[in-house]
XYZ file of C-alpha atoms in Angstrom:
422
model
C 17.176 2.610 24.204
C 13.651 1.304 24.264
C 11.228 3.871 25.607
C 9.358 1.021 27.208
C 12.356 -0.674 28.665
C 15.297 1.562 29.206
C 17.327 -1.129 30.969
C 17.122 -3.922 28.406
C 20.310 -5.922 28.130
C 22.197 -6.315 24.911
C 22.078 -9.779 23.350
C 25.438 -11.341 22.825
C 26.801 -11.191 19.294
C 26.431 -14.915 18.772
C 22.719 -14.749 19.689
C 22.146 -11.780 17.412
C 23.848 -13.457 14.506
C 21.640 -16.539 15.028
C 18.476 -14.448 15.119
C 19.459 -12.605 11.933
C 19.866 -15.938 10.131
C 16.463 -17.321 11.155
C 13.080 -16.753 9.615
C 10.786 -14.831 11.936
C 7.565 -16.781 11.261
C 5.305 -14.259 12.986
C 6.468 -11.463 10.697
C 6.394 -13.769 7.725
C 2.772 -14.717 8.236
C 1.581 -11.284 9.080
C 3.200 -9.934 5.945
C 1.701 -12.701 3.771
C -1.739 -12.442 5.327
C -1.916 -8.775 4.467
C -1.820 -9.720 0.764
C -3.667 -13.062 0.870
C -6.437 -12.628 3.446
C -9.059 -11.505 0.913
C -8.341 -14.394 -1.336
C -8.538 -16.821 1.605
C -11.885 -15.406 2.681
C -13.139 -15.580 -0.842
C -12.273 -19.263 -1.066
C -14.133 -19.892 2.262
C -17.101 -17.777 1.124
C -17.500 -19.746 -2.133
C -16.526 -23.235 -1.105
C -17.266 -23.642 2.589
C -19.622 -21.100 4.182
C -20.984 -17.631 3.153
C -19.236 -14.688 4.841
C -20.148 -11.110 5.594
C -18.473 -7.781 6.052
C -18.096 -8.605 9.664
C -15.695 -11.461 8.859
C -13.566 -9.230 6.711
C -13.383 -6.531 9.439
C -12.579 -9.159 12.043
C -9.826 -10.563 9.867
C -8.189 -7.158 9.358
C -8.570 -6.413 13.046
C -6.920 -9.674 13.994
C -3.944 -9.012 11.702
C -3.459 -5.467 13.025
C -3.947 -6.558 16.680
C -1.265 -9.170 16.242
C 1.053 -6.667 14.653
C 0.533 -4.129 17.505
C 1.176 -6.865 20.137
C 4.405 -7.844 18.294
C 5.606 -4.235 18.050
C 4.833 -3.421 21.765
C 6.570 -6.662 22.810
C 9.652 -5.482 20.990
C 9.397 -1.959 22.461
C 9.052 1.523 21.051
C 12.528 3.025 20.424
C 13.460 6.646 19.848
C 13.691 6.025 16.093
C 10.137 4.559 16.154
C 8.612 7.716 17.668
C 7.790 9.433 14.273
C 5.412 6.625 13.377
C 4.002 6.532 16.941
C 3.416 10.230 17.023
C 1.879 10.235 13.533
C -0.600 7.611 14.739
C -1.329 9.572 17.902
C -1.944 12.726 15.922
C -4.284 10.833 13.579
C -6.204 9.549 16.591
C -6.710 13.136 17.793
C -7.909 14.191 14.286
C -10.273 11.186 14.241
C -11.767 12.151 17.609
C -12.099 15.736 16.498
C -13.813 14.820 13.240
C -16.154 12.338 14.921
C -17.190 14.819 17.607
C -17.817 17.693 15.167
C -19.860 15.476 12.793
C -21.633 13.626 15.579
C -20.737 10.247 13.943
C -17.961 7.794 14.449
C -15.634 7.989 11.476
C -12.492 5.896 11.672
C -11.628 5.237 8.008
C -8.545 7.491 8.049
C -7.348 6.194 11.426
C -7.604 2.603 10.083
C -5.494 3.627 7.097
C -2.810 5.178 9.213
C -2.919 2.276 11.677
C -2.078 -0.065 8.747
C 0.997 2.119 7.913
C 2.006 2.128 11.623
C 1.683 -1.625 11.984
C 3.539 -2.706 8.869
C 6.282 -0.089 8.949
C 6.852 -1.278 12.478
C 6.935 -4.968 11.450
C 9.274 -4.178 8.629
C 11.599 -2.343 10.947
C 11.967 -5.516 13.072
C 12.334 -7.857 10.101
C 15.625 -9.377 9.107
C 16.525 -9.615 5.445
C 15.778 -13.272 5.092
C 12.269 -12.942 6.475
C 11.456 -9.990 4.276
C 12.740 -11.618 1.091
C 10.668 -14.798 1.796
C 7.500 -12.746 2.465
C 7.821 -10.939 -0.869
C 8.842 -14.106 -2.692
C 5.808 -16.097 -1.415
C 3.369 -13.196 -2.008
C 4.549 -12.625 -5.532
C 4.455 -16.356 -6.300
C 0.818 -16.560 -5.066
C -0.170 -13.549 -7.138
C 1.578 -15.012 -10.230
C -0.039 -18.471 -9.845
C -3.537 -17.059 -9.424
C -2.949 -14.639 -12.344
C -1.975 -17.545 -14.607
C -5.108 -19.423 -13.494
C -7.166 -16.382 -14.389
C -5.508 -15.961 -17.815
C -5.775 -19.628 -18.796
C -9.279 -20.313 -17.566
C -11.645 -17.794 -16.049
C -14.172 -20.541 -15.049
C -11.437 -22.367 -13.113
C -10.314 -19.159 -11.419
C -13.895 -18.316 -10.471
C -14.447 -21.826 -9.121
C -11.786 -21.125 -6.547
C -12.555 -17.601 -5.338
C -15.701 -16.377 -7.175
C -15.046 -12.615 -6.809
C -18.615 -11.603 -7.700
C -20.189 -13.632 -4.912
C -17.503 -12.502 -2.431
C -18.166 -8.826 -3.017
C -21.897 -9.343 -3.008
C -21.805 -11.025 0.370
C -19.118 -8.909 2.062
C -19.646 -5.469 0.443
C -23.251 -5.592 -0.741
C -22.081 -5.078 -4.368
C -24.558 -7.207 -6.275
C -23.444 -8.175 -9.752
C -25.037 -6.415 -12.670
C -27.364 -8.366 -14.928
C -24.850 -8.518 -17.777
C -22.068 -9.904 -15.509
C -22.408 -13.682 -15.786
C -18.660 -14.368 -15.582
C -18.309 -14.579 -11.768
C -15.694 -11.856 -11.913
C -15.941 -8.541 -10.050
C -17.960 -6.323 -12.383
C -15.403 -3.440 -12.385
C -12.793 -5.831 -13.772
C -14.807 -6.290 -17.021
C -13.605 -3.003 -18.524
C -15.043 -1.500 -21.677
C -14.066 -1.318 -25.392
C -12.449 2.169 -25.190
C -10.276 1.175 -22.227
C -6.506 1.138 -22.745
C -5.549 -2.514 -23.231
C -2.822 -4.815 -24.602
C -5.586 -7.211 -25.758
C -4.083 -10.274 -23.953
C -7.323 -11.142 -22.136
C -10.892 -9.829 -22.438
C -11.024 -8.214 -18.957
C -8.803 -6.524 -16.401
C -6.949 -9.119 -14.385
C -7.410 -9.404 -10.571
C -5.542 -12.510 -9.369
C -5.611 -13.190 -5.609
C -6.821 -9.595 -4.965
C -10.211 -10.352 -6.641
C -10.373 -6.801 -8.120
C -8.311 -5.002 -10.667
C -7.112 -1.868 -8.823
C -5.226 -3.695 -6.058
C -3.489 -5.964 -8.550
C -2.357 -2.928 -10.496
C -1.028 -1.258 -7.367
C 0.737 -4.467 -6.276
C 2.776 -4.112 -9.444
C 3.930 -0.746 -8.078
C 4.867 -2.386 -4.715
C 6.968 -4.897 -6.622
C 8.694 -2.067 -8.528
C 9.593 -0.359 -5.235
C 10.849 -3.544 -3.765
C 12.958 -4.269 -6.841
C 14.725 -0.949 -7.058
C 15.246 -0.910 -3.238
C 16.664 -4.461 -3.055
C 17.958 -5.157 -6.526
C 21.579 -5.485 -5.391
C 20.678 -7.867 -2.568
C 18.330 -10.306 -4.269
C 19.338 -13.281 -6.407
C 18.792 -14.011 -10.105
C 15.707 -16.253 -9.572
C 14.041 -13.705 -7.364
C 14.606 -11.004 -9.889
C 13.103 -13.243 -12.565
C 10.059 -14.010 -10.427
C 9.320 -10.369 -9.587
C 9.913 -9.141 -13.127
C 7.770 -11.835 -14.662
C 4.952 -11.089 -12.159
C 5.149 -7.295 -12.815
C 5.198 -7.730 -16.555
C 2.268 -10.160 -16.558
C 0.303 -7.762 -14.440
C 1.088 -4.845 -16.774
C 0.028 -6.657 -19.958
C -3.248 -8.060 -18.541
C -4.414 -5.396 -16.068
C -4.505 -2.498 -18.508
C -3.083 -0.107 -15.980
C -1.669 3.097 -17.448
C -0.559 4.571 -14.165
C 1.526 1.609 -13.089
C 3.020 1.293 -16.567
C 4.233 4.893 -16.268
C 5.351 4.351 -12.660
C 7.356 1.187 -13.584
C 9.214 3.067 -16.401
C 9.864 5.867 -13.885
C 11.308 3.324 -11.401
C 13.661 1.898 -14.128
C 14.983 5.409 -14.758
C 14.829 6.159 -11.028
C 17.215 3.282 -10.219
C 19.941 5.384 -11.702
C 18.571 8.888 -10.897
C 17.055 8.563 -7.396
C 20.378 8.020 -5.534
C 21.608 11.388 -6.901
C 18.519 13.240 -5.538
C 18.467 14.357 -1.838
C 15.752 12.602 0.114
C 14.131 15.869 1.190
C 13.322 16.656 -2.424
C 10.289 14.415 -1.768
C 8.723 17.397 0.075
C 8.361 19.160 -3.223
C 6.936 16.131 -5.081
C 3.342 16.314 -3.928
C 3.018 20.079 -4.699
C 4.656 19.521 -8.125
C 2.198 16.695 -8.942
C -0.765 18.829 -7.903
C 0.616 21.773 -9.850
C 1.098 19.524 -12.918
C -2.565 18.504 -12.486
C -3.585 22.156 -12.671
C -1.558 22.520 -15.876
C -3.260 19.537 -17.430
C -6.719 20.933 -16.424
C -5.860 24.349 -17.868
C -4.753 22.918 -21.188
C -7.613 20.417 -21.467
C -10.432 21.644 -19.290
C -13.029 19.575 -21.060
C -11.232 16.245 -20.916
C -13.423 13.576 -19.281
C -13.601 9.801 -19.145
C -11.618 6.881 -17.780
C -8.285 7.980 -19.176
C -5.294 9.755 -17.667
C -6.242 13.377 -18.425
C -9.861 12.580 -17.603
C -9.012 11.228 -14.145
C -6.662 14.161 -13.432
C -9.363 16.640 -14.434
C -11.892 14.879 -12.210
C -9.567 15.383 -9.219
C -8.707 18.981 -10.081
C -12.397 19.931 -10.470
C -13.189 18.412 -7.102
C -10.263 20.238 -5.490
C -11.531 23.518 -6.875
C -15.063 22.787 -5.750
C -13.976 21.941 -2.166
C -16.487 22.827 0.506
C -14.643 25.307 2.784
C -16.068 23.528 5.821
C -14.505 20.264 4.634
C -11.033 21.659 5.069
C -11.736 21.829 8.774
C -13.461 18.433 8.906
C -17.088 19.531 9.055
C -18.372 17.616 6.007
C -17.220 14.052 6.646
C -20.713 12.783 5.691
C -19.789 13.576 2.058
C -16.593 11.554 2.024
C -18.014 8.673 -0.028
C -18.508 10.981 -2.963
C -14.795 11.271 -3.466
C -13.678 7.628 -3.486
C -12.031 8.212 -6.911
C -10.019 11.332 -5.898
C -7.451 10.625 -3.260
C -6.485 14.185 -2.237
C -10.131 15.287 -1.907
C -11.052 12.154 -0.043
C -8.263 12.715 2.481
C -9.256 16.370 3.014
C -12.830 15.354 3.758
C -11.780 12.368 5.957
C -8.838 13.885 7.839
C -8.945 17.728 7.456
C -6.221 19.662 5.765
C -4.060 19.010 8.797
C -4.299 15.299 8.376
C -3.284 15.653 4.753
C -0.221 17.710 5.777
C 0.720 15.130 8.374
C 0.515 12.329 5.843
C 2.588 14.368 3.334
C 5.333 15.000 5.921
C 5.360 11.389 7.125
C 5.577 9.872 3.626
C 8.408 12.241 2.752
C 10.397 12.180 6.011
C 9.904 8.762 7.543
C 11.895 6.678 4.977
C 15.659 6.716 5.447
C 17.863 8.357 2.844
C 21.444 7.653 3.886
C 22.321 5.015 1.244
C 21.568 4.793 -2.464
C 19.110 1.938 -1.865
C 17.273 3.907 0.824
C 16.953 6.924 -1.454
C 15.565 4.729 -4.206
C 12.992 3.427 -1.723
C 12.118 6.885 -0.387
C 11.667 8.531 -3.817
C 9.671 5.727 -5.386
C 7.405 5.552 -2.304
C 6.584 9.212 -2.569
C 5.965 9.057 -6.325
C 3.763 5.924 -5.899
C 1.557 7.511 -3.140
C 1.222 11.061 -4.528
C 0.730 10.025 -8.184
C -1.933 7.489 -7.107
C -3.796 10.095 -5.096
C -4.043 12.290 -8.161
C -5.664 9.730 -10.520
C -7.342 7.382 -8.027
C -8.857 6.998 -4.600
C -7.385 5.475 -1.437
C -6.605 1.978 -2.768
C -2.909 2.476 -1.863
C -3.937 2.639 1.817
C -5.779 -0.702 1.900
C -4.015 -3.471 3.767
C -3.747 -5.586 0.515
C -1.292 -2.969 -0.795
C -0.128 -0.919 2.174
C 0.921 -4.044 4.090
C 3.950 -5.123 2.102
C 4.577 -1.610 0.852
C 5.243 -0.240 4.308
C 6.862 -3.530 5.342
C 9.678 -2.829 2.865
C 9.768 0.868 3.808
C 10.133 -0.026 7.503
C 12.866 -2.547 6.686
C 14.806 -0.064 4.501
C 14.567 2.595 7.296
C 16.763 0.412 9.535
C 18.696 -1.242 6.739
C 22.370 -1.018 7.698
C 21.335 1.445 10.462
C 20.217 -0.470 13.591
C 18.039 1.127 16.272
C 20.011 3.301 18.628
C 19.675 2.898 22.401
C 20.159 5.837 24.720
C 23.830 6.453 25.284
C 24.708 5.729 21.657
C 24.849 1.923 21.737
C 23.148 0.052 18.898
C 20.547 -2.651 19.182
C 21.419 -4.794 16.101
C 18.601 -7.335 16.513
C 16.661 -5.758 13.671
């Protein structure tokens, strides 16, 4: 039963069936805005009025505040407590780190709050709402990606990424960047590429890293929901993912997508708790790569792994206890090290346990979701920073994880009765 309302009455079966068949427009818009809000702000910034970082922060805050209000209105149930306790623990760590360093540092709390909000929203979503959210988000990404491929000037005339990041992040374009694109999307000659376009695509996300990771979110959704989505949806998601892979030049997501194709058949045979071994195995594999190629550098797979491993081995002992948060910006490209500096070793352990244990693992589809989520998060943290925790990616990612947690397994009220509204 709801922790907040132990005496809530059960809706009649007819009412429940009606709710399950209807689109929940609040959930739909919150899910979509998590993906689209930067693109919307960029359009406003370029075509209506210049914006600043305050507008971006206010937009994120409004989305998360709306999500929290929605979740609290529904009630916190016994099966929701892991996410609630994880958020509470993160708040304690945030206060601890801020007090010790004599500075307010809420980056990690913000990341975990996004996970809490969207896993909670996904847990309350019905199948129709979730499918529509993913369909609309993927369609928007695909349309803007096609615009970008066909005509960069037209794409720039809509969202102008360079101006947006200059106004809202203070990232002024370099002198050689006259395209209007975000400068990091320009790439360089030695970069892995299929040669389809002359830069790394960004679509509605305005920068290349989030678009690459959105391809991973699509892969997780596909293998989790493959048996429940129609032919046209499958075609839309596959087309979007393939177009991202051949224009974004992302090696990691190319590997991840092939792993998901194999995982569709393999993941259901693996116990969910195997996920607990995945992060240590990935880190151990990183040490092996570093041992075999200690001098590897550059923006390639082994170079990025070596960068992370060197930073792990050079960890400031005080950072493990959260006493060096002022250095956290130095590690934006190494997820594991960044998290240790931002959240202490205890925060990293808490995240590891939550990612591995929160997803359900009773059905084959749930195990596909659980294993692909862990692989996506822990692999990304080895070769990149914290992009997978931004709302643009984490929103729909945790939306589907929350949905799959309660898929075919409704919330249980005290006394053993089920609340099937979700």
